PDB file of C-alpha atoms and ligand atoms in Angstrom:
ATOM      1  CA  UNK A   1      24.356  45.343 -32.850  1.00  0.00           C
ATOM      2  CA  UNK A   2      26.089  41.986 -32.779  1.00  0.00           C
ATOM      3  CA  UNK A   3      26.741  41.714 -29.326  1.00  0.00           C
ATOM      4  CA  UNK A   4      23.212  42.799 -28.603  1.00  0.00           C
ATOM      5  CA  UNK A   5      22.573  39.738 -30.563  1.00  0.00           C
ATOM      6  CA  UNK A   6      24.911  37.443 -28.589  1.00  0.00           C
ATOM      7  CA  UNK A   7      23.313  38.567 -25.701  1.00  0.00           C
ATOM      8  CA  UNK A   8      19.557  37.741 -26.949  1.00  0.00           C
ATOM      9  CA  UNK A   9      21.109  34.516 -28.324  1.00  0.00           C
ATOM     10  CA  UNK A  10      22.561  33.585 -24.539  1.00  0.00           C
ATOM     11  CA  UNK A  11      19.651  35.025 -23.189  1.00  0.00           C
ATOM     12  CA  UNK A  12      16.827  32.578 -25.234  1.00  0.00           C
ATOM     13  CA  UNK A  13      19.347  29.337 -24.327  1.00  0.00           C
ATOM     14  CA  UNK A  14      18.901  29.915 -20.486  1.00  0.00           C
ATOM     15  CA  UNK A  15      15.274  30.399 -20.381  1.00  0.00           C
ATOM     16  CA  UNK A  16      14.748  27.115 -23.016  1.00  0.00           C
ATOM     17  CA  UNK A  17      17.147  25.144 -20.530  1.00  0.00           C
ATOM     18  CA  UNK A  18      14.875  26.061 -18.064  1.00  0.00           C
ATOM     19  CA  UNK A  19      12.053  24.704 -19.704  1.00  0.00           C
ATOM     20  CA  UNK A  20      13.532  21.429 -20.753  1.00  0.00           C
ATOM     21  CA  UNK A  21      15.036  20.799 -17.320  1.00  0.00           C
ATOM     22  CA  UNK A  22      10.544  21.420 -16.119  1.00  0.00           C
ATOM     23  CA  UNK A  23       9.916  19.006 -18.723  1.00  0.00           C
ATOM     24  CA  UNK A  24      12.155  16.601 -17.914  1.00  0.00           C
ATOM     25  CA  UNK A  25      11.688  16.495 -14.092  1.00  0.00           C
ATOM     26  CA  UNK A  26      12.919  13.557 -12.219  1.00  0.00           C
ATOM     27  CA  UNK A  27      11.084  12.333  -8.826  1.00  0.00           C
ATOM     28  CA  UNK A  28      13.267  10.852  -5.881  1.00  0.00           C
ATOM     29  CA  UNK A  29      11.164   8.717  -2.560  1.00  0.00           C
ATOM     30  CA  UNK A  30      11.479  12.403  -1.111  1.00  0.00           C
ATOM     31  CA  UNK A  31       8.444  13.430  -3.877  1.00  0.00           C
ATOM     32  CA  UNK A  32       6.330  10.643  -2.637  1.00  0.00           C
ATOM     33  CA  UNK A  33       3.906   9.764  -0.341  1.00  0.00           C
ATOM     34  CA  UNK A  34       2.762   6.656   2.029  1.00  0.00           C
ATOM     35  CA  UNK A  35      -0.710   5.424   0.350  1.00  0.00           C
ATOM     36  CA  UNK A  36      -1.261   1.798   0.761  1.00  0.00           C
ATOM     37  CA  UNK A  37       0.493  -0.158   3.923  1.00  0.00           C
ATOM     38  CA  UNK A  38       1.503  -3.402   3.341  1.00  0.00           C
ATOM     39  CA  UNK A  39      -1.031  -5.107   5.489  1.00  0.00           C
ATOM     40  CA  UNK A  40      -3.835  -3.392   4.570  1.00  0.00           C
ATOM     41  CA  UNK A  41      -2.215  -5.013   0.489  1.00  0.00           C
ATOM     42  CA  UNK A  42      -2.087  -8.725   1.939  1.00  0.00           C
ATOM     43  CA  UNK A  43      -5.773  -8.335   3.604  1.00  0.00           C
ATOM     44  CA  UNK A  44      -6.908  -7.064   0.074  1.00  0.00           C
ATOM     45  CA  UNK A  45      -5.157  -9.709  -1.858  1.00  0.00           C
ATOM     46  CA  UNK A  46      -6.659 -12.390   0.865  1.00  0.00           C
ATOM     47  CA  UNK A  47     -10.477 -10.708   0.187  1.00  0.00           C
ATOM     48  CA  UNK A  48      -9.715 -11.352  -3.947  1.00  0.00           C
ATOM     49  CA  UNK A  49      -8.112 -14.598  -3.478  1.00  0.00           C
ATOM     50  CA  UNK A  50     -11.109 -16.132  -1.606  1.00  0.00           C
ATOM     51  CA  UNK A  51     -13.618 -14.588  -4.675  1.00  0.00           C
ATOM     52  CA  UNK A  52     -11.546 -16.099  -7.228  1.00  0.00           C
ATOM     53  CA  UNK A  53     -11.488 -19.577  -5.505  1.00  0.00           C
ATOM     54  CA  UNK A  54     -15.280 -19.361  -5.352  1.00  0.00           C
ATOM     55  CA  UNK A  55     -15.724 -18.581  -8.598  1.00  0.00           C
ATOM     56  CA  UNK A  56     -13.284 -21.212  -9.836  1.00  0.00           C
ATOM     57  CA  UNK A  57     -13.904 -24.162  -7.517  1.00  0.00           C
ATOM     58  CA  UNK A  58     -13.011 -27.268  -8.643  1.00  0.00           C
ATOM     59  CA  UNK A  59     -11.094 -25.643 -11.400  1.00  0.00           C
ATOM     60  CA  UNK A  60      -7.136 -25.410 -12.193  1.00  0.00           C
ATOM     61  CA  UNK A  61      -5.994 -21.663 -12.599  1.00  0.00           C
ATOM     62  CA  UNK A  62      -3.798 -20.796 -15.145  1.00  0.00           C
ATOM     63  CA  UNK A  63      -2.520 -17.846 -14.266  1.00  0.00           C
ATOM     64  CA  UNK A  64      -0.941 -15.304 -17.421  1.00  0.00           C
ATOM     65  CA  UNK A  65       1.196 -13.225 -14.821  1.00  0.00           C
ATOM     66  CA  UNK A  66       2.393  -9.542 -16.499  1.00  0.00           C
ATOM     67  CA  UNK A  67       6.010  -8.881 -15.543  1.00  0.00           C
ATOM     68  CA  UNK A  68       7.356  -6.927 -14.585  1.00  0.00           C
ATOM     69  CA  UNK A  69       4.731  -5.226 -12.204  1.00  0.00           C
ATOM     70  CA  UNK A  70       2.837  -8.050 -10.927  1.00  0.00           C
ATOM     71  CA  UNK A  71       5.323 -10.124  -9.573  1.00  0.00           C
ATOM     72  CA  UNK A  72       4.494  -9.748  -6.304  1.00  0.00           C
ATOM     73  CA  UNK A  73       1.126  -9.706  -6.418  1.00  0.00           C
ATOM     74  CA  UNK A  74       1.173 -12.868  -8.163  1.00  0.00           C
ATOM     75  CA  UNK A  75       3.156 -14.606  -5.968  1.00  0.00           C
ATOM     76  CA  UNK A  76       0.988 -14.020  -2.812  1.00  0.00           C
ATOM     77  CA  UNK A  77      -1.889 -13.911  -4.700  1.00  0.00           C
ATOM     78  CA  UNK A  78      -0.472 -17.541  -5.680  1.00  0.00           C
ATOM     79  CA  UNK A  79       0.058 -18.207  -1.867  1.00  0.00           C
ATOM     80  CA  UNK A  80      -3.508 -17.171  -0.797  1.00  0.00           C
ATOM     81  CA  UNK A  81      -5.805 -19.303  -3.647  1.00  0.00           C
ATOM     82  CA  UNK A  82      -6.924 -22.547  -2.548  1.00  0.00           C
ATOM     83  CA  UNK A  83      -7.584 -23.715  -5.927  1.00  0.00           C
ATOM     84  CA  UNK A  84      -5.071 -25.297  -8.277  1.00  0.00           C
ATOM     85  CA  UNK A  85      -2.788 -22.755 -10.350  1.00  0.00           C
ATOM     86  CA  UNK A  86      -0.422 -22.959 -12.994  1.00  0.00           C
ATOM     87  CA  UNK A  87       1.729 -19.604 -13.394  1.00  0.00           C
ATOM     88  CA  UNK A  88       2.505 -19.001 -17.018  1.00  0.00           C
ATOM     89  CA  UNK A  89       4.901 -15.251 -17.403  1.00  0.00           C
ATOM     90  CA  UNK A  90       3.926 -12.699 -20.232  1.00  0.00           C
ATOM     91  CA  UNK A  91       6.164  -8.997 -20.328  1.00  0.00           C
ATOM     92  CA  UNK A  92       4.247  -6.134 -21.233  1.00  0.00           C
ATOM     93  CA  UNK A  93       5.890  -2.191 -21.155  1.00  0.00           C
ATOM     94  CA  UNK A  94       4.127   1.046 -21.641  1.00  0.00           C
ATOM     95  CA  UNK A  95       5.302   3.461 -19.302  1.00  0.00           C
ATOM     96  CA  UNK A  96       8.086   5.870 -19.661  1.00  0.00           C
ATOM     97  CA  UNK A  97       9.263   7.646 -16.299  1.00  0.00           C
ATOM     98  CA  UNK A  98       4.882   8.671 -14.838  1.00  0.00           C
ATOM     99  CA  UNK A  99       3.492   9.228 -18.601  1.00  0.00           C
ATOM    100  CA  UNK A 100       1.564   6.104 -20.578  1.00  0.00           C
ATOM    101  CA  UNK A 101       3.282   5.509 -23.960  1.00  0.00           C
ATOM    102  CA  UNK A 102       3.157   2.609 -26.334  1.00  0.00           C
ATOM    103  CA  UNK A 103       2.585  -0.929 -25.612  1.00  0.00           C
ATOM    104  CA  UNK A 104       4.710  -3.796 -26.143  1.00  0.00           C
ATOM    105  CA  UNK A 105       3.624  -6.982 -25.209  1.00  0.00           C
ATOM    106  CA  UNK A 106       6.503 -10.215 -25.234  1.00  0.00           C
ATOM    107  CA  UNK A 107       6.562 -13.752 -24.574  1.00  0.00           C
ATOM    108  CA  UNK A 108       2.794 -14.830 -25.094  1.00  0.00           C
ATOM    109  CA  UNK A 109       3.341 -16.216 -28.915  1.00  0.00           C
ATOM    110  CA  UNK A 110       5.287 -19.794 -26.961  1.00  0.00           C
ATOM    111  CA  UNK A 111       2.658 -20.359 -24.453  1.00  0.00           C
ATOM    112  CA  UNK A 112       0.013 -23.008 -24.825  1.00  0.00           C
ATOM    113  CA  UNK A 113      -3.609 -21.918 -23.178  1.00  0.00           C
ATOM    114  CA  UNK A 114      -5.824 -24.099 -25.058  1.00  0.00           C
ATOM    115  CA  UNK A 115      -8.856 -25.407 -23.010  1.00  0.00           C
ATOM    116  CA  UNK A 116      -7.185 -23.895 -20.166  1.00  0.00           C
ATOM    117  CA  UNK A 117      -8.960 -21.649 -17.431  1.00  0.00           C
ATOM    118  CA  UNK A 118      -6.819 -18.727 -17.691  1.00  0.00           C
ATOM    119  CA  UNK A 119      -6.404 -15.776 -15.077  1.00  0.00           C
ATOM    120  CA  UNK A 120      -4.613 -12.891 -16.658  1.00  0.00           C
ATOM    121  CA  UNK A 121      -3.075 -11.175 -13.493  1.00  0.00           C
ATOM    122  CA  UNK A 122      -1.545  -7.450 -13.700  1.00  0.00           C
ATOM    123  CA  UNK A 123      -0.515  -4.998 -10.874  1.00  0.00           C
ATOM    124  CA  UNK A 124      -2.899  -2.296 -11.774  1.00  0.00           C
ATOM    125  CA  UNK A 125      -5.073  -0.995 -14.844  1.00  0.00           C
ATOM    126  CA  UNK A 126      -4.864   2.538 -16.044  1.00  0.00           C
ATOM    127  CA  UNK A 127      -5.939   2.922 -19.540  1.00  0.00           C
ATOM    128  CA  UNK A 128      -6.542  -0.876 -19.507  1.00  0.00           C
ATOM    129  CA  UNK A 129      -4.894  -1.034 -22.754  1.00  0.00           C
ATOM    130  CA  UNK A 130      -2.799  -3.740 -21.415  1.00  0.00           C
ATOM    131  CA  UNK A 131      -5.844  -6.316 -20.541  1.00  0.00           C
ATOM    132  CA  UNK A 132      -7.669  -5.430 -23.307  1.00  0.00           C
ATOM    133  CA  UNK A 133      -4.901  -6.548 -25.727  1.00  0.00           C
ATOM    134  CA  UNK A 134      -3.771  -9.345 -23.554  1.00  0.00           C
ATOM    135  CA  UNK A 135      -7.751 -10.833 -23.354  1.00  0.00           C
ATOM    136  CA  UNK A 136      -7.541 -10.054 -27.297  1.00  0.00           C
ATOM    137  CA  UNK A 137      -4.360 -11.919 -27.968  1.00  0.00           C
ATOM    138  CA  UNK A 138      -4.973 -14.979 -25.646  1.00  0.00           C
ATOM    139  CA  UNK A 139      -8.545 -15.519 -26.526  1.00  0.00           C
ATOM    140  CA  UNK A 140      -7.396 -16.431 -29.875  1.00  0.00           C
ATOM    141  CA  UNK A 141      -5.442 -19.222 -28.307  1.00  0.00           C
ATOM    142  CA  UNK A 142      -8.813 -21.009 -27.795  1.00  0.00           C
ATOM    143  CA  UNK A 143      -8.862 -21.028 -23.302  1.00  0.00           C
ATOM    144  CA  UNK A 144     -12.300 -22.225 -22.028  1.00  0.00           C
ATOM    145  CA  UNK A 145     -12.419 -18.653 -19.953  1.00  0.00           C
ATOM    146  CA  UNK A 146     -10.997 -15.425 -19.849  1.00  0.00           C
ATOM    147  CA  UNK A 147     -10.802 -13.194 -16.672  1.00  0.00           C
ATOM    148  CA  UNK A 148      -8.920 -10.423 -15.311  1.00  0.00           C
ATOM    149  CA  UNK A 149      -7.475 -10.162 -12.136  1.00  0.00           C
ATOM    150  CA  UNK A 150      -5.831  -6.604 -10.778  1.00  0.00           C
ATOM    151  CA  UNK A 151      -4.604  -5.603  -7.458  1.00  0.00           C
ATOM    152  CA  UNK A 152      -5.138  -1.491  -8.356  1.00  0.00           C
ATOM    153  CA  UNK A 153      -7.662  -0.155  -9.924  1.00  0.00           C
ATOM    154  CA  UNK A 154      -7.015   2.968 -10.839  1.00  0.00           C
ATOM    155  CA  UNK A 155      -9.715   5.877 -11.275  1.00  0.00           C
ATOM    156  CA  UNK A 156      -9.059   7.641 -14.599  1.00  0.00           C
ATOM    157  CA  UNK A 157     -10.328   9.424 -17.189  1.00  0.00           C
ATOM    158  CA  UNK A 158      -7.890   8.142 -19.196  1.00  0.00           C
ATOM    159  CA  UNK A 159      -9.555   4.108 -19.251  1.00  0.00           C
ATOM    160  CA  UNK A 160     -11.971   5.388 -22.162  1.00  0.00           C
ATOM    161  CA  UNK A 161     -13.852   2.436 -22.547  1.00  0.00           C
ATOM    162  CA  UNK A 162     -14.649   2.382 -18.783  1.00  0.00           C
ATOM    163  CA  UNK A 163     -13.286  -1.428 -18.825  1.00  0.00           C
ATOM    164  CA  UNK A 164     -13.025  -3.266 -15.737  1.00  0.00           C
ATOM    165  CA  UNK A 165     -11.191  -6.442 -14.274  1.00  0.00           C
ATOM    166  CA  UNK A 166     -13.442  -9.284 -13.378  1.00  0.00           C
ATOM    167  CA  UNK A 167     -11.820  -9.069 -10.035  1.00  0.00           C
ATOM    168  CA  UNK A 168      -9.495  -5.517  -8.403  1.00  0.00           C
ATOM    169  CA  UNK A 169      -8.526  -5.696  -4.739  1.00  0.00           C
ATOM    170  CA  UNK A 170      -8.204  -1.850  -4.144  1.00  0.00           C
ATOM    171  CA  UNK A 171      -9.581   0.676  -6.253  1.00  0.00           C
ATOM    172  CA  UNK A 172      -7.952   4.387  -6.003  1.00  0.00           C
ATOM    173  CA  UNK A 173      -7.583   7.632  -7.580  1.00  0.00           C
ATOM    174  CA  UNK A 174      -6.054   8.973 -10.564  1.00  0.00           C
ATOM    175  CA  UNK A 175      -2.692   9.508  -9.255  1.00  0.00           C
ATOM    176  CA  UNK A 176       0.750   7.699 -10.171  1.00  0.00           C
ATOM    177  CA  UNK A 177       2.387   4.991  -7.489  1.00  0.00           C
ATOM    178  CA  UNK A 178       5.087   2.999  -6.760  1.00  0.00           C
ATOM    179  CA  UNK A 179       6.023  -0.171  -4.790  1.00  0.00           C
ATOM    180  CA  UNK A 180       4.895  -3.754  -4.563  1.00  0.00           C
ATOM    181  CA  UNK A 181       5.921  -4.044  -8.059  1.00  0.00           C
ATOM    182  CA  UNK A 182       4.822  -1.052  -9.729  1.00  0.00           C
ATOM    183  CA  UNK A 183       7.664   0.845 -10.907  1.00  0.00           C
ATOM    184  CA  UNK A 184       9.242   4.515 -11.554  1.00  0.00           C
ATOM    185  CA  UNK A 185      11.363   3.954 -14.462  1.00  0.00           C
ATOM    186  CA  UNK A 186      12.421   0.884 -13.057  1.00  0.00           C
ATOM    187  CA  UNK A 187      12.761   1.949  -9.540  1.00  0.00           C
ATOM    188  CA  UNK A 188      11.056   1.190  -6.232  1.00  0.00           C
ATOM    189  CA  UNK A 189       9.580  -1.747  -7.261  1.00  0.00           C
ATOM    190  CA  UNK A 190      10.719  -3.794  -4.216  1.00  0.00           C
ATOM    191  CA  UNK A 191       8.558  -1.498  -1.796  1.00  0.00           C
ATOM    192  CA  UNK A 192       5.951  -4.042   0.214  1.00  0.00           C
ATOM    193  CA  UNK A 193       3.882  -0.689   0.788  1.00  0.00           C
ATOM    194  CA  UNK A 194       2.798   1.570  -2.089  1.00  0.00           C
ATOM    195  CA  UNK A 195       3.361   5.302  -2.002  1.00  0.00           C
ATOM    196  CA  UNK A 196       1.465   7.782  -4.124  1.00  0.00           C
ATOM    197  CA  UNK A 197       3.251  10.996  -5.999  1.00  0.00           C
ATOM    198  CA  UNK A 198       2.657  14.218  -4.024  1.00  0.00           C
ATOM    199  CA  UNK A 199       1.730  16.541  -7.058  1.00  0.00           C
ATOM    200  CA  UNK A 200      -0.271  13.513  -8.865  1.00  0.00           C
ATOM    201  CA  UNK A 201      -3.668  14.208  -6.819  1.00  0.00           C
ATOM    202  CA  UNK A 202      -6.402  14.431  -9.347  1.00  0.00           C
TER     203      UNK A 202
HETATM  204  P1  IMP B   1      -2.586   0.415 -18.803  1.00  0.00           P
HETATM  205  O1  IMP B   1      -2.324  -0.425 -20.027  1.00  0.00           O
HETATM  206  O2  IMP B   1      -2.561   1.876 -19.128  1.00  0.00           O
HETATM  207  O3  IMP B   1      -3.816   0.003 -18.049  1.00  0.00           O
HETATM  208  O4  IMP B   1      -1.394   0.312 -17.841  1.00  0.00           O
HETATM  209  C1  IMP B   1      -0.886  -0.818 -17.483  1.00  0.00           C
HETATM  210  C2  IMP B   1       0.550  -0.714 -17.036  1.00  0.00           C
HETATM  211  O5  IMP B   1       1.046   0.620 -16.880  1.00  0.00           O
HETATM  212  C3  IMP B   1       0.587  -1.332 -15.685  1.00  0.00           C
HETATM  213  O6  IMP B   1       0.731  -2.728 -15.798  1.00  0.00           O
HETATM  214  C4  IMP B   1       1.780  -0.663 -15.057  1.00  0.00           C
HETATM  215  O7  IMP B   1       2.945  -1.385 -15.381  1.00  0.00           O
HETATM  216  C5  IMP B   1       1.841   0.704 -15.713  1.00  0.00           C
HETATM  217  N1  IMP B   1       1.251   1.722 -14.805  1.00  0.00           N
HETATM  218  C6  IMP B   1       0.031   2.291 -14.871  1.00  0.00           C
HETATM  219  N2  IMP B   1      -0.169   3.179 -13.870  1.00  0.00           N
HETATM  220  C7  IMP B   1       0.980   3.169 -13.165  1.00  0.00           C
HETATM  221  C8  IMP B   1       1.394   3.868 -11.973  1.00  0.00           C
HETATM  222  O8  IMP B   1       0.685   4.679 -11.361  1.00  0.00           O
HETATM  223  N3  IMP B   1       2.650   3.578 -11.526  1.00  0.00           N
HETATM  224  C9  IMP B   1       3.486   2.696 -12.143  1.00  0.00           C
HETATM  225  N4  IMP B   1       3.124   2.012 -13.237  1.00  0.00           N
HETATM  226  C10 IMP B   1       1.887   2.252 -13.747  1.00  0.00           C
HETATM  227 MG1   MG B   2       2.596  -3.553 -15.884  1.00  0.00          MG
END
């Protein structure tokens, strides 16, 4: 009797390992795929610079650039506008390993955006939680606009409100990526291509 227990006992660990281990599966480059190439990401980011500096001729930029993910896009996004810019940096975090948790937004509180035309730039909207708190928290700094700029737009059930950036250079589907700046639990980011999760197809 009590070593038919032990047995069940060992039995019931194994198969719960099991399920943790599932649960708590961790992706390598080998579990992804190419999506975007890098040139076809600088013609996009050309195409949204030259609608932004129509929109905003004559006009100084300030741009409210969400680290970590949108360094790069800022930068040559930077590089490709015509019109005047002023990059101010904001940190915002809500993903844990390819799942959307809590958001924590830093660094916005010492940053002065009164009167100022402000471009909130981000590497790519999901839920757009992150832009619609960030419009939220600098419009009550008093800017003369408010517009958001992202370089994916993702396709998701999961963006509720069906909110959209004033301007998106490539729209795709609901799967999770990685490179030019976007992030798998901090990896990858330094990828001038982006590369889509096999088993993330919607
Ligand atoms: P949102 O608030 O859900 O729209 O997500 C915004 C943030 O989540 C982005 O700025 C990214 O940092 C992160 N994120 C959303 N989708 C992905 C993805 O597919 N790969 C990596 N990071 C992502
Ligand atoms: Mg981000």
């Amino acid at each position: 009797m009590k070593f038919s227990r032990i047995v069940w006992a060992f039995v019931l660990s194994i198969s719960l390992n099991g399920v943790t281990n599932a649960c708590q599966r961790h992706y390598t480059l080998d579990d992804f795929i190419p999506y975007l190439t890098a040139s076809y990401l600088q013609q996009r980011v050309q195409e949204v610079a030259h609608r932004i500096d129509t929109d905003y001729a004559g006009k100084e930029i300030t741009i409210v650039s969400v680290l970590e993910g949108a360094r790069p896009f800022t930068r040559d996004l930077k590089n490709a506008l015509k019109s005047k810019t002023q990059v101010v940096e904001v940190t915002a975090k809500s993903y844990e390993g390819t799942e959307s948790k809590d958001l924590t937004i830093s660094g916005l509180d010492s940053i002065y955006l009164k009167d100022k035309d402000v471009l909130i730039v981000d590497d790519i909207c999901d839920t757009a939680k992150t832009l619609k708190k960030l419009v939220e928290k600098v419009q009550e700094k008093q800017p003369t606009s408010v517009k958001t700029c992202v370089l994916l737009m993702k396709n998701t059930s999961k963006n509720s409100t069906k909110y959209q950036p004033d301007y998106q250079a490539v729209e795709i589907e609901d799967r999770f990526v990685i490179g030019y700046g976007l992030d798998y639990d901090g990896a990858y980011r330094d990828l001038n291509c982006v590369m889509a999760l096999k088993s993330s197809a919607a």
